[in-house]
Amino acid sequence: HSFPFNPTPDTLSFFIVYMSHHIEPCSVGSYLSGICDRLEIYYLDAHQNKESQLIKKMLAGMKKLCSKPICCKQPITRTHLLTVVNSLSPLSSYDSILFTAVLLTGTCSLLRLGELTVPDNPALRNFCKVVGRDSVEVDKSSFLFWLPFHKADWLFEGNRIVIPSHWGIDSHSIFRRYLHLRNASFPFHPHLWVTPQGSVSTRDWFMQRLHQLEPDTCWAGQSMRAGSATAMAEDGTPPQIVQ
């Protein structure tokens, strides 16, 4: 567009207007920070220009003008969980029990789907983030495992996840049932969530089975976490605990 490379407030404001019509305006500020960081070695006033009142007001104005409403995914409710649990029988397949165990674990512990499965694209998989079988402990009323580092874990320390039974659903016995089948089928596999084929469960594997429950729902990877947070709020849990 024949604009000068010098990141003056005017040039940066043109960039904000242009990008806000192509991506979510809330992300434009991050793009701008990255660009100014790279240009600061050539233009010493790049950061100062980015912090000018013109740029701040331009970012705020484009957020009001071009932002799209937040589209919340449908949460998984306790009724959905009970439907899945009640569908199990003594003859249920390994796959069905694995899906139920993952669903209950994710919902009862406010975990993201990406923390229990691996991406569908093999190039994006990082097995350092996959839950290991050797971290699992089971007692009389709950079970726990070690969640390796994840996107919210800035210090890469991991988290100890303890899951008791919730809302009248015996997630403890279902997890033990899955663990027994998994240990019998794959005693030397290093990971916890393993499909009948011996591979770690993927996002697509889980979502296909989730949509079989109610095909017309708007469920996504955040639905487990959203459902658990909603249920905790309904039970009177303080907001700071839910967060």
PDB file of C-alpha atoms in Angstrom:
ATOM      1  CA  HIS A   1       0.000   0.000   0.000  1.00  0.00           C
ATOM      2  CA  SER A   2       3.079   2.234  -0.279  1.00  0.00           C
ATOM      3  CA  PHE A   3       3.037   3.105   3.424  1.00  0.00           C
ATOM      4  CA  PRO A   4       6.390   4.016   5.020  1.00  0.00           C
ATOM      5  CA  PHE A   5       8.120   1.399   7.156  1.00  0.00           C
ATOM      6  CA  ASN A   6       8.547   3.860  10.009  1.00  0.00           C
ATOM      7  CA  PRO A   7       5.908   2.847  12.645  1.00  0.00           C
ATOM      8  CA  THR A   8       4.511   6.288  13.312  1.00  0.00           C
ATOM      9  CA  PRO A   9       1.191   6.608  15.181  1.00  0.00           C
ATOM     10  CA  ASP A  10      -0.557   7.301  11.866  1.00  0.00           C
ATOM     11  CA  THR A  11       0.920   4.209  10.187  1.00  0.00           C
ATOM     12  CA  LEU A  12       0.070   2.016  13.168  1.00  0.00           C
ATOM     13  CA  SER A  13      -3.475   3.354  13.248  1.00  0.00           C
ATOM     14  CA  PHE A  14      -3.927   2.424   9.563  1.00  0.00           C
ATOM     15  CA  PHE A  15      -2.690  -1.076  10.412  1.00  0.00           C
ATOM     16  CA  ILE A  16      -5.213  -1.368  13.264  1.00  0.00           C
ATOM     17  CA  VAL A  17      -8.128  -0.377  11.046  1.00  0.00           C
ATOM     18  CA  TYR A  18      -7.062  -2.748   8.273  1.00  0.00           C
ATOM     19  CA  MET A  19      -6.478  -5.774  10.514  1.00  0.00           C
ATOM     20  CA  SER A  20      -9.654  -5.226  12.544  1.00  0.00           C
ATOM     21  CA  HIS A  21     -11.687  -5.925   9.412  1.00  0.00           C
ATOM     22  CA  HIS A  22      -9.944  -9.275   8.885  1.00  0.00           C
ATOM     23  CA  ILE A  23      -9.375 -10.728  12.374  1.00  0.00           C
ATOM     24  CA  GLU A  24     -10.930 -10.278  15.804  1.00  0.00           C
ATOM     25  CA  PRO A  25      -9.979  -6.753  17.040  1.00  0.00           C
ATOM     26  CA  CYS A  26      -8.993  -8.149  20.446  1.00  0.00           C
ATOM     27  CA  SER A  27      -6.058  -9.888  18.732  1.00  0.00           C
ATOM     28  CA  VAL A  28      -4.797  -6.827  16.866  1.00  0.00           C
ATOM     29  CA  GLY A  29      -3.019  -5.465  19.942  1.00  0.00           C
ATOM     30  CA  SER A  30      -0.953  -8.661  20.205  1.00  0.00           C
ATOM     31  CA  TYR A  31      -0.002  -8.430  16.548  1.00  0.00           C
ATOM     32  CA  LEU A  32       0.981  -4.805  17.051  1.00  0.00           C
ATOM     33  CA  SER A  33       3.175  -5.623  20.053  1.00  0.00           C
ATOM     34  CA  GLY A  34       5.037  -8.286  18.092  1.00  0.00           C
ATOM     35  CA  ILE A  35       5.606  -5.996  15.123  1.00  0.00           C
ATOM     36  CA  CYS A  36       6.885  -3.124  17.254  1.00  0.00           C
ATOM     37  CA  ASP A  37       9.170  -5.491  19.145  1.00  0.00           C
ATOM     38  CA  ARG A  38      10.827  -6.498  15.871  1.00  0.00           C
ATOM     39  CA  LEU A  39      11.018  -2.924  14.547  1.00  0.00           C
ATOM     40  CA  GLU A  40      12.360  -1.308  17.720  1.00  0.00           C
ATOM     41  CA  ILE A  41      15.974  -2.122  16.834  1.00  0.00           C
ATOM     42  CA  TYR A  42      15.556  -0.046  13.668  1.00  0.00           C
ATOM     43  CA  TYR A  43      13.099   2.596  14.908  1.00  0.00           C
ATOM     44  CA  LEU A  44      13.774   3.516  18.522  1.00  0.00           C
ATOM     45  CA  ASP A  45      10.438   5.246  18.983  1.00  0.00           C
ATOM     46  CA  ALA A  46       8.352   2.243  17.826  1.00  0.00           C
ATOM     47  CA  HIS A  47       7.275   1.227  21.332  1.00  0.00           C
ATOM     48  CA  GLN A  48       6.588   4.831  22.338  1.00  0.00           C
ATOM     49  CA  ASN A  49       4.385   5.305  19.275  1.00  0.00           C
ATOM     50  CA  LYS A  50       2.476   2.112  20.067  1.00  0.00           C
ATOM     51  CA  GLU A  51       1.683   3.485  23.531  1.00  0.00           C
ATOM     52  CA  SER A  52       0.413   6.818  22.197  1.00  0.00           C
ATOM     53  CA  GLN A  53      -3.120   7.988  22.959  1.00  0.00           C
ATOM     54  CA  LEU A  54      -4.077   7.712  19.284  1.00  0.00           C
ATOM     55  CA  ILE A  55      -3.233   4.013  19.201  1.00  0.00           C
ATOM     56  CA  LYS A  56      -4.953   3.275  22.519  1.00  0.00           C
ATOM     57  CA  LYS A  57      -8.134   5.016  21.411  1.00  0.00           C
ATOM     58  CA  MET A  58      -7.967   3.385  17.977  1.00  0.00           C
ATOM     59  CA  LEU A  59      -7.724  -0.100  19.515  1.00  0.00           C
ATOM     60  CA  ALA A  60     -10.625   0.619  21.867  1.00  0.00           C
ATOM     61  CA  GLY A  61     -12.735   2.054  19.064  1.00  0.00           C
ATOM     62  CA  MET A  62     -12.174  -0.879  16.699  1.00  0.00           C
ATOM     63  CA  LYS A  63     -13.091  -3.320  19.477  1.00  0.00           C
ATOM     64  CA  LYS A  64     -16.423  -1.543  19.832  1.00  0.00           C
ATOM     65  CA  LEU A  65     -16.956  -1.238  16.086  1.00  0.00           C
ATOM     66  CA  CYS A  66     -15.836  -4.614  14.720  1.00  0.00           C
ATOM     67  CA  SER A  67     -15.876  -7.111  17.594  1.00  0.00           C
ATOM     68  CA  LYS A  68     -18.165 -10.092  17.176  1.00  0.00           C
ATOM     69  CA  PRO A  69     -20.356 -11.367  20.024  1.00  0.00           C
ATOM     70  CA  ILE A  70     -18.865 -14.167  22.085  1.00  0.00           C
ATOM     71  CA  CYS A  71     -20.224 -17.530  21.001  1.00  0.00           C
ATOM     72  CA  CYS A  72     -20.356 -19.814  24.029  1.00  0.00           C
ATOM     73  CA  LYS A  73     -20.398 -23.536  23.446  1.00  0.00           C
ATOM     74  CA  GLN A  74     -23.130 -25.642  24.985  1.00  0.00           C
ATOM     75  CA  PRO A  75     -22.069 -27.072  28.357  1.00  0.00           C
ATOM     76  CA  ILE A  76     -22.346 -30.750  29.197  1.00  0.00           C
ATOM     77  CA  THR A  77     -24.892 -31.093  32.000  1.00  0.00           C
ATOM     78  CA  ARG A  78     -25.297 -33.630  34.768  1.00  0.00           C
ATOM     79  CA  THR A  79     -28.216 -35.090  32.818  1.00  0.00           C
ATOM     80  CA  HIS A  80     -25.902 -35.785  29.889  1.00  0.00           C
ATOM     81  CA  LEU A  81     -23.392 -37.458  32.192  1.00  0.00           C
ATOM     82  CA  LEU A  82     -26.076 -39.655  33.739  1.00  0.00           C
ATOM     83  CA  THR A  83     -27.286 -40.644  30.270  1.00  0.00           C
ATOM     84  CA  VAL A  84     -23.800 -41.806  29.309  1.00  0.00           C
ATOM     85  CA  VAL A  85     -23.236 -43.631  32.603  1.00  0.00           C
ATOM     86  CA  ASN A  86     -26.625 -45.377  32.491  1.00  0.00           C
ATOM     87  CA  SER A  87     -25.936 -46.562  28.948  1.00  0.00           C
ATOM     88  CA  LEU A  88     -23.080 -48.746  30.180  1.00  0.00           C
ATOM     89  CA  SER A  89     -23.676 -52.421  30.831  1.00  0.00           C
ATOM     90  CA  PRO A  90     -21.499 -55.362  31.891  1.00  0.00           C
ATOM     91  CA  LEU A  91     -21.014 -56.091  28.170  1.00  0.00           C
ATOM     92  CA  SER A  92     -20.056 -52.547  27.143  1.00  0.00           C
ATOM     93  CA  SER A  93     -17.060 -52.266  24.844  1.00  0.00           C
ATOM     94  CA  TYR A  94     -13.629 -51.035  25.835  1.00  0.00           C
ATOM     95  CA  ASP A  95     -14.208 -47.974  23.635  1.00  0.00           C
ATOM     96  CA  SER A  96     -17.451 -47.039  25.417  1.00  0.00           C
ATOM     97  CA  ILE A  97     -15.894 -47.356  28.845  1.00  0.00           C
ATOM     98  CA  LEU A  98     -12.866 -45.299  27.778  1.00  0.00           C
ATOM     99  CA  PHE A  99     -15.101 -42.535  26.416  1.00  0.00           C
ATOM    100  CA  THR A 100     -17.189 -42.470  29.594  1.00  0.00           C
ATOM    101  CA  ALA A 101     -14.093 -42.364  31.794  1.00  0.00           C
ATOM    102  CA  VAL A 102     -12.582 -39.472  29.813  1.00  0.00           C
ATOM    103  CA  LEU A 103     -15.893 -37.572  29.823  1.00  0.00           C
ATOM    104  CA  LEU A 104     -16.381 -37.926  33.578  1.00  0.00           C
ATOM    105  CA  THR A 105     -12.753 -37.146  34.346  1.00  0.00           C
ATOM    106  CA  GLY A 106     -12.742 -33.986  32.239  1.00  0.00           C
ATOM    107  CA  THR A 107     -16.067 -32.718  33.530  1.00  0.00           C
ATOM    108  CA  CYS A 108     -15.524 -33.479  37.215  1.00  0.00           C
ATOM    109  CA  SER A 109     -12.060 -31.891  37.237  1.00  0.00           C
ATOM    110  CA  LEU A 110     -12.652 -28.860  34.946  1.00  0.00           C
ATOM    111  CA  LEU A 111     -10.021 -30.082  32.506  1.00  0.00           C
ATOM    112  CA  ARG A 112      -9.830 -29.078  28.864  1.00  0.00           C
ATOM    113  CA  LEU A 113     -10.249 -31.705  26.172  1.00  0.00           C
ATOM    114  CA  GLY A 114      -6.730 -30.917  24.964  1.00  0.00           C
ATOM    115  CA  GLU A 115      -5.384 -32.030  28.350  1.00  0.00           C
ATOM    116  CA  LEU A 116      -6.940 -35.490  28.000  1.00  0.00           C
ATOM    117  CA  THR A 117      -6.436 -36.142  24.281  1.00  0.00           C
ATOM    118  CA  VAL A 118      -3.838 -35.389  21.613  1.00  0.00           C
ATOM    119  CA  PRO A 119      -4.389 -33.240  18.480  1.00  0.00           C
ATOM    120  CA  ASP A 120      -5.646 -34.939  15.330  1.00  0.00           C
ATOM    121  CA  ASN A 121      -2.651 -33.607  13.394  1.00  0.00           C
ATOM    122  CA  PRO A 122       0.387 -35.771  14.295  1.00  0.00           C
ATOM    123  CA  ALA A 123       2.710 -32.825  13.681  1.00  0.00           C
ATOM    124  CA  LEU A 124       1.105 -30.928  16.585  1.00  0.00           C
ATOM    125  CA  ARG A 125       1.355 -33.715  19.163  1.00  0.00           C
ATOM    126  CA  ASN A 126       3.610 -33.292  22.162  1.00  0.00           C
ATOM    127  CA  PHE A 127       3.735 -36.446  24.239  1.00  0.00           C
ATOM    128  CA  CYS A 128       5.399 -34.586  27.092  1.00  0.00           C
ATOM    129  CA  LYS A 129       1.890 -33.233  27.795  1.00  0.00           C
ATOM    130  CA  VAL A 130       0.175 -36.645  27.821  1.00  0.00           C
ATOM    131  CA  VAL A 131      -0.907 -38.093  31.178  1.00  0.00           C
ATOM    132  CA  GLY A 132       1.232 -41.082  32.138  1.00  0.00           C
ATOM    133  CA  ARG A 133      -0.129 -44.327  33.543  1.00  0.00           C
ATOM    134  CA  ASP A 134       2.535 -44.444  36.250  1.00  0.00           C
ATOM    135  CA  SER A 135       1.186 -41.237  37.826  1.00  0.00           C
ATOM    136  CA  VAL A 136      -2.227 -42.761  38.611  1.00  0.00           C
ATOM    137  CA  GLU A 137      -3.271 -43.484  42.196  1.00  0.00           C
ATOM    138  CA  VAL A 138      -6.628 -44.955  43.212  1.00  0.00           C
ATOM    139  CA  ASP A 139      -8.035 -45.029  46.745  1.00  0.00           C
ATOM    140  CA  LYS A 140     -11.421 -45.960  48.194  1.00  0.00           C
ATOM    141  CA  SER A 141     -13.351 -42.864  47.136  1.00  0.00           C
ATOM    142  CA  SER A 142     -11.298 -40.991  44.542  1.00  0.00           C
ATOM    143  CA  PHE A 143      -8.513 -41.278  42.020  1.00  0.00           C
ATOM    144  CA  LEU A 144      -5.718 -38.951  41.025  1.00  0.00           C
ATOM    145  CA  PHE A 145      -3.053 -38.508  38.388  1.00  0.00           C
ATOM    146  CA  TRP A 146      -0.341 -36.044  37.483  1.00  0.00           C
ATOM    147  CA  LEU A 147      -1.171 -33.625  34.661  1.00  0.00           C
ATOM    148  CA  PRO A 148       2.073 -32.564  32.910  1.00  0.00           C
ATOM    149  CA  PHE A 149       2.615 -29.001  31.838  1.00  0.00           C
ATOM    150  CA  HIS A 150      -0.163 -27.364  29.840  1.00  0.00           C
ATOM    151  CA  LYS A 151      -0.900 -23.963  28.309  1.00  0.00           C
ATOM    152  CA  ALA A 152      -1.998 -22.447  31.624  1.00  0.00           C
ATOM    153  CA  ASP A 153       1.064 -23.778  33.456  1.00  0.00           C
ATOM    154  CA  TRP A 154       3.590 -20.974  32.958  1.00  0.00           C
ATOM    155  CA  LEU A 155       6.211 -22.570  35.208  1.00  0.00           C
ATOM    156  CA  PHE A 156       5.932 -26.040  33.613  1.00  0.00           C
ATOM    157  CA  GLU A 157       5.430 -27.617  37.028  1.00  0.00           C
ATOM    158  CA  GLY A 158       2.375 -29.746  36.249  1.00  0.00           C
ATOM    159  CA  ASN A 159      -0.641 -30.302  38.487  1.00  0.00           C
ATOM    160  CA  ARG A 160      -1.865 -33.079  40.735  1.00  0.00           C
ATOM    161  CA  ILE A 161      -5.490 -33.778  39.742  1.00  0.00           C
ATOM    162  CA  VAL A 162      -7.686 -35.381  42.430  1.00  0.00           C
ATOM    163  CA  ILE A 163     -11.144 -36.527  41.307  1.00  0.00           C
ATOM    164  CA  PRO A 164     -13.809 -37.700  43.789  1.00  0.00           C
ATOM    165  CA  SER A 165     -17.291 -38.760  42.750  1.00  0.00           C
ATOM    166  CA  HIS A 166     -19.599 -35.805  41.995  1.00  0.00           C
ATOM    167  CA  TRP A 167     -23.325 -35.151  41.647  1.00  0.00           C
ATOM    168  CA  GLY A 168     -24.381 -38.713  42.464  1.00  0.00           C
ATOM    169  CA  ILE A 169     -22.242 -40.112  39.622  1.00  0.00           C
ATOM    170  CA  ASP A 170     -19.805 -42.845  40.588  1.00  0.00           C
ATOM    171  CA  SER A 171     -16.891 -41.732  38.423  1.00  0.00           C
ATOM    172  CA  HIS A 172     -14.546 -43.616  40.747  1.00  0.00           C
ATOM    173  CA  SER A 173     -15.875 -47.086  39.874  1.00  0.00           C
ATOM    174  CA  ILE A 174     -16.044 -46.282  36.152  1.00  0.00           C
ATOM    175  CA  PHE A 175     -12.417 -45.141  36.167  1.00  0.00           C
ATOM    176  CA  ARG A 176     -11.394 -48.303  37.997  1.00  0.00           C
ATOM    177  CA  ARG A 177     -13.283 -50.372  35.454  1.00  0.00           C
ATOM    178  CA  TYR A 178     -11.491 -48.630  32.597  1.00  0.00           C
ATOM    179  CA  LEU A 179      -8.127 -48.938  34.329  1.00  0.00           C
ATOM    180  CA  HIS A 180      -8.619 -52.693  34.769  1.00  0.00           C
ATOM    181  CA  LEU A 181      -9.397 -53.150  31.059  1.00  0.00           C
ATOM    182  CA  ARG A 182      -6.550 -50.886  30.021  1.00  0.00           C
ATOM    183  CA  ASN A 183      -4.000 -52.676  32.197  1.00  0.00           C
ATOM    184  CA  ALA A 184      -5.146 -56.066  30.913  1.00  0.00           C
ATOM    185  CA  SER A 185      -4.938 -54.986  27.262  1.00  0.00           C
ATOM    186  CA  PHE A 186      -1.874 -52.730  27.380  1.00  0.00           C
ATOM    187  CA  PRO A 187       0.131 -53.496  30.535  1.00  0.00           C
ATOM    188  CA  PHE A 188       3.314 -51.846  29.242  1.00  0.00           C
ATOM    189  CA  HIS A 189       1.816 -48.794  27.525  1.00  0.00           C
ATOM    190  CA  PRO A 190       3.209 -45.603  29.137  1.00  0.00           C
ATOM    191  CA  HIS A 191       0.101 -43.428  28.704  1.00  0.00           C
ATOM    192  CA  LEU A 192      -3.189 -43.448  30.593  1.00  0.00           C
ATOM    193  CA  TRP A 193      -5.856 -42.872  27.944  1.00  0.00           C
ATOM    194  CA  VAL A 194      -5.359 -45.604  25.348  1.00  0.00           C
ATOM    195  CA  THR A 195      -7.807 -46.649  22.604  1.00  0.00           C
ATOM    196  CA  PRO A 196      -8.459 -50.301  21.667  1.00  0.00           C
ATOM    197  CA  GLN A 197      -5.937 -49.874  18.840  1.00  0.00           C
ATOM    198  CA  GLY A 198      -3.176 -49.010  21.308  1.00  0.00           C
ATOM    199  CA  SER A 199      -2.923 -45.323  20.391  1.00  0.00           C
ATOM    200  CA  VAL A 200      -3.514 -42.304  22.612  1.00  0.00           C
ATOM    201  CA  SER A 201      -7.065 -40.976  22.267  1.00  0.00           C
ATOM    202  CA  THR A 202      -7.385 -38.031  19.861  1.00  0.00           C
ATOM    203  CA  ARG A 203      -9.695 -35.035  19.868  1.00  0.00           C
ATOM    204  CA  ASP A 204     -11.620 -36.311  16.840  1.00  0.00           C
ATOM    205  CA  TRP A 205     -12.081 -39.720  18.473  1.00  0.00           C
ATOM    206  CA  PHE A 206     -13.696 -38.074  21.497  1.00  0.00           C
ATOM    207  CA  MET A 207     -15.823 -35.531  19.613  1.00  0.00           C
ATOM    208  CA  GLN A 208     -17.304 -38.177  17.303  1.00  0.00           C
ATOM    209  CA  ARG A 209     -18.561 -40.149  20.286  1.00  0.00           C
ATOM    210  CA  LEU A 210     -19.734 -37.035  22.106  1.00  0.00           C
ATOM    211  CA  HIS A 211     -21.902 -35.935  19.174  1.00  0.00           C
ATOM    212  CA  GLN A 212     -23.453 -39.405  19.001  1.00  0.00           C
ATOM    213  CA  LEU A 213     -25.032 -38.608  22.359  1.00  0.00           C
ATOM    214  CA  GLU A 214     -27.009 -35.669  20.911  1.00  0.00           C
ATOM    215  CA  PRO A 215     -26.135 -35.025  17.238  1.00  0.00           C
ATOM    216  CA  ASP A 216     -27.714 -31.545  17.056  1.00  0.00           C
ATOM    217  CA  THR A 217     -25.852 -29.983  19.974  1.00  0.00           C
ATOM    218  CA  CYS A 218     -23.181 -27.272  19.752  1.00  0.00           C
ATOM    219  CA  TRP A 219     -20.628 -29.117  21.842  1.00  0.00           C
ATOM    220  CA  ALA A 220     -16.920 -28.428  21.584  1.00  0.00           C
ATOM    221  CA  GLY A 221     -13.732 -29.090  23.500  1.00  0.00           C
ATOM    222  CA  GLN A 222     -14.659 -26.528  26.182  1.00  0.00           C
ATOM    223  CA  SER A 223     -18.056 -28.115  26.884  1.00  0.00           C
ATOM    224  CA  MET A 224     -16.765 -30.332  29.704  1.00  0.00           C
ATOM    225  CA  ARG A 225     -15.114 -27.435  31.506  1.00  0.00           C
ATOM    226  CA  ALA A 226     -18.133 -25.172  30.932  1.00  0.00           C
ATOM    227  CA  GLY A 227     -20.521 -27.826  32.217  1.00  0.00           C
ATOM    228  CA  SER A 228     -18.520 -28.392  35.369  1.00  0.00           C
ATOM    229  CA  ALA A 229     -18.207 -24.662  36.092  1.00  0.00           C
ATOM    230  CA  THR A 230     -21.950 -24.211  35.546  1.00  0.00           C
ATOM    231  CA  ALA A 231     -22.775 -27.100  37.881  1.00  0.00           C
ATOM    232  CA  MET A 232     -20.472 -25.751  40.588  1.00  0.00           C
ATOM    233  CA  ALA A 233     -22.081 -22.315  40.338  1.00  0.00           C
ATOM    234  CA  GLU A 234     -25.548 -23.879  40.590  1.00  0.00           C
ATOM    235  CA  ASP A 235     -24.426 -25.703  43.741  1.00  0.00           C
ATOM    236  CA  GLY A 236     -23.410 -22.401  45.341  1.00  0.00           C
ATOM    237  CA  THR A 237     -19.644 -22.683  44.950  1.00  0.00           C
ATOM    238  CA  PRO A 238     -17.994 -19.253  45.415  1.00  0.00           C
ATOM    239  CA  PRO A 239     -16.941 -17.646  42.101  1.00  0.00           C
ATOM    240  CA  GLN A 240     -13.281 -17.446  43.115  1.00  0.00           C
ATOM    241  CA  ILE A 241     -13.223 -21.223  43.637  1.00  0.00           C
ATOM    242  CA  VAL A 242     -14.871 -21.878  40.267  1.00  0.00           C
ATOM    243  CA  GLN A 243     -12.294 -19.675  38.561  1.00  0.00           C
TER     244      GLN A 243
END
